[in-house]
């Protein structure tokens, strides 16, 4: 296995037009990939997105996946107090993928977003996590915030799609996720959950929900293009994002919302 990671993020048209900062962030390292998305109606959540990314990174290197959410929250609380930030500044979702072995990548979803598993034969298996009313749970919520959030009786769903080309995809099913579990431990996802024979996946990609809001492009085509790496040398995700943005702006305004991606490439077979 030749493990490679990279990440990229870009400001969306709405924030660029109104003079707001990019509130998405991404981070990657030796065996991990992280994506974060700050709440647009919160405070300085561009800081929040960066801080939850750093907290997730620190939580990942200081212990196993069990307990990761509690460790992340503890780091976030310390950061907030040290920087004298308000809870509203810390409202950001986060996804972290960790490569445990050549065959196994585990992901924890804290909020919403999209996970892409790229099979060795090139097919993408997409998992789109969405909260009702487009109002995800935020790890930085206070106890009062959590009570108010639960009082609304929120739901969390996962849509599974199979994507076999830039214009070829199929909805497989939509399942309800446990809200209580998502709040307590995050949503846990792992490779190896699909029937793809005995070959491990080629790559796992994490995306903020900005991929769902690209002008004139369905999100399935967006993730297909963003996962179509011609090479995995150097900043391969950054190159792919830049190329995608150039092409997207030829047919529309590009990403309407901020967009972020982070990828763990397992080096399987030839790249698409």
Short mmCIF file of C-alpha atoms in Angstrom, two decimals, residues 58-193:
data_model
loop_
_atom_site.label_atom_id
_atom_site.label_comp_id
_atom_site.label_asym_id
_atom_site.label_seq_id
_atom_site.Cartn_x
_atom_site.Cartn_y
_atom_site.Cartn_z
CA UNK A 58 -5.49 15.92 18.25
CA UNK A 59 -8.18 13.50 19.43
CA UNK A 60 -7.18 11.02 16.72
CA UNK A 61 -3.48 10.99 17.62
CA UNK A 62 -4.06 10.70 21.37
CA UNK A 63 -6.35 7.68 21.45
CA UNK A 64 -8.52 5.13 19.59
CA UNK A 65 -11.81 5.84 17.83
CA UNK A 66 -13.85 4.88 20.92
CA UNK A 67 -13.83 8.04 22.98
CA UNK A 68 -12.87 10.28 20.04
CA UNK A 69 -15.98 12.44 20.38
CA UNK A 70 -15.44 13.08 24.09
CA UNK A 71 -11.77 13.94 23.51
CA UNK A 72 -12.65 16.25 20.62
CA UNK A 73 -15.23 18.08 22.71
CA UNK A 74 -12.74 18.51 25.55
CA UNK A 75 -10.17 20.04 23.17
CA UNK A 76 -12.84 22.32 21.69
CA UNK A 77 -13.89 23.57 25.12
CA UNK A 78 -10.26 24.34 25.99
CA UNK A 79 -9.73 26.18 22.70
CA UNK A 80 -12.91 28.22 23.12
CA UNK A 81 -11.96 29.34 26.63
CA UNK A 82 -8.35 30.06 25.71
CA UNK A 83 -9.35 32.21 22.74
CA UNK A 84 -12.32 33.78 24.56
CA UNK A 85 -14.72 32.73 21.83
CA UNK A 86 -18.49 32.39 22.11
CA UNK A 87 -20.30 29.11 21.55
CA UNK A 88 -21.75 30.59 18.34
CA UNK A 89 -18.20 30.87 16.97
CA UNK A 90 -17.65 27.14 17.44
CA UNK A 91 -20.67 25.87 15.49
CA UNK A 92 -19.10 23.62 12.88
CA UNK A 93 -19.60 20.07 11.68
CA UNK A 94 -16.68 17.72 11.17
CA UNK A 95 -15.80 14.46 9.44
CA UNK A 96 -12.61 12.50 10.06
CA UNK A 97 -11.31 9.45 8.17
CA UNK A 98 -8.48 7.34 9.59
CA UNK A 99 -6.63 4.58 7.72
CA UNK A 100 -6.18 1.70 10.15
CA UNK A 101 -4.77 -0.73 7.56
CA UNK A 102 -4.48 -1.18 3.77
CA UNK A 103 -8.05 -2.55 3.76
CA UNK A 104 -9.75 -0.56 6.48
CA UNK A 105 -10.60 3.14 6.70
CA UNK A 106 -12.89 4.28 9.50
CA UNK A 107 -14.89 7.51 9.43
CA UNK A 108 -16.68 9.43 12.17
CA UNK A 109 -19.32 11.96 11.09
CA UNK A 110 -20.04 14.79 13.53
CA UNK A 111 -22.88 16.58 11.79
CA UNK A 112 -23.45 16.15 8.06
CA UNK A 113 -21.52 15.73 4.82
CA UNK A 114 -20.71 13.16 2.15
CA UNK A 115 -18.46 10.09 2.27
CA UNK A 116 -17.22 8.59 -0.99
CA UNK A 117 -15.72 5.12 -1.22
CA UNK A 118 -13.96 4.57 -4.53
CA UNK A 119 -13.82 0.88 -5.40
CA UNK A 120 -10.81 -0.67 -7.12
CA UNK A 121 -12.81 -0.88 -10.37
CA UNK A 122 -13.62 2.84 -10.22
CA UNK A 123 -17.25 2.85 -9.10
CA UNK A 124 -18.06 5.38 -6.38
CA UNK A 125 -20.25 4.44 -3.42
CA UNK A 126 -21.67 7.62 -1.95
CA UNK A 127 -23.11 8.12 1.54
CA UNK A 128 -24.88 11.46 2.01
CA UNK A 129 -25.75 12.37 5.61
CA UNK A 130 -28.39 15.07 6.15
CA UNK A 131 -30.26 16.40 9.18
CA UNK A 132 -33.86 17.55 8.92
CA UNK A 133 -34.46 21.25 8.20
CA UNK A 134 -30.81 21.53 7.13
CA UNK A 135 -29.98 22.01 10.83
CA UNK A 136 -27.22 19.60 11.89
CA UNK A 137 -26.17 18.82 15.42
CA UNK A 138 -23.04 20.70 16.50
CA UNK A 139 -20.57 19.24 18.95
CA UNK A 140 -20.04 22.69 20.49
CA UNK A 141 -23.67 22.94 21.65
CA UNK A 142 -24.20 23.68 25.33
CA UNK A 143 -26.55 21.48 27.37
CA UNK A 144 -29.31 24.05 26.84
CA UNK A 145 -28.62 24.07 23.09
CA UNK A 146 -28.83 20.28 23.02
CA UNK A 147 -32.15 20.28 24.86
CA UNK A 148 -33.56 22.84 22.42
CA UNK A 149 -32.21 20.86 19.47
CA UNK A 150 -33.80 17.61 20.67
CA UNK A 151 -37.10 19.34 21.39
CA UNK A 152 -37.46 19.89 17.65
CA UNK A 153 -37.40 16.10 17.18
CA UNK A 154 -34.73 16.16 14.45
CA UNK A 155 -34.06 13.29 12.09
CA UNK A 156 -30.85 12.17 10.42
CA UNK A 157 -30.83 10.19 7.18
CA UNK A 158 -28.19 8.54 5.05
CA UNK A 159 -28.73 8.33 1.30
CA UNK A 160 -26.66 5.69 -0.43
CA UNK A 161 -25.87 6.10 -4.14
CA UNK A 162 -23.85 4.17 -6.69
CA UNK A 163 -22.02 6.42 -9.18
CA UNK A 164 -20.46 4.75 -12.22
CA UNK A 165 -19.66 7.77 -14.36
CA UNK A 166 -20.00 11.52 -14.67
CA UNK A 167 -23.58 11.02 -15.91
CA UNK A 168 -24.43 7.57 -14.54
CA UNK A 169 -25.72 7.04 -11.02
CA UNK A 170 -28.43 5.24 -9.08
CA UNK A 171 -30.07 5.78 -5.72
CA UNK A 172 -29.77 2.58 -3.69
CA UNK A 173 -31.65 3.37 -0.49
CA UNK A 174 -32.22 5.93 2.26
CA UNK A 175 -31.97 4.87 5.90
CA UNK A 176 -32.72 6.62 9.17
CA UNK A 177 -29.80 7.01 11.56
CA UNK A 178 -29.96 7.00 15.35
CA UNK A 179 -30.10 10.61 16.53
CA UNK A 180 -29.08 9.64 20.06
CA UNK A 181 -26.04 7.73 18.79
CA UNK A 182 -25.08 10.53 16.39
CA UNK A 183 -25.09 13.02 19.26
CA UNK A 184 -23.26 10.77 21.70
CA UNK A 185 -20.66 9.08 19.48
CA UNK A 186 -21.05 10.53 16.00
CA UNK A 187 -21.99 8.35 13.04
CA UNK A 188 -19.45 5.59 12.48
CA UNK A 189 -18.78 4.37 8.94
CA UNK A 190 -16.23 1.87 7.68
CA UNK A 191 -14.92 0.45 4.43
CA UNK A 192 -15.79 -3.13 3.68
CA UNK A 193 -19.55 -2.58 3.93
#
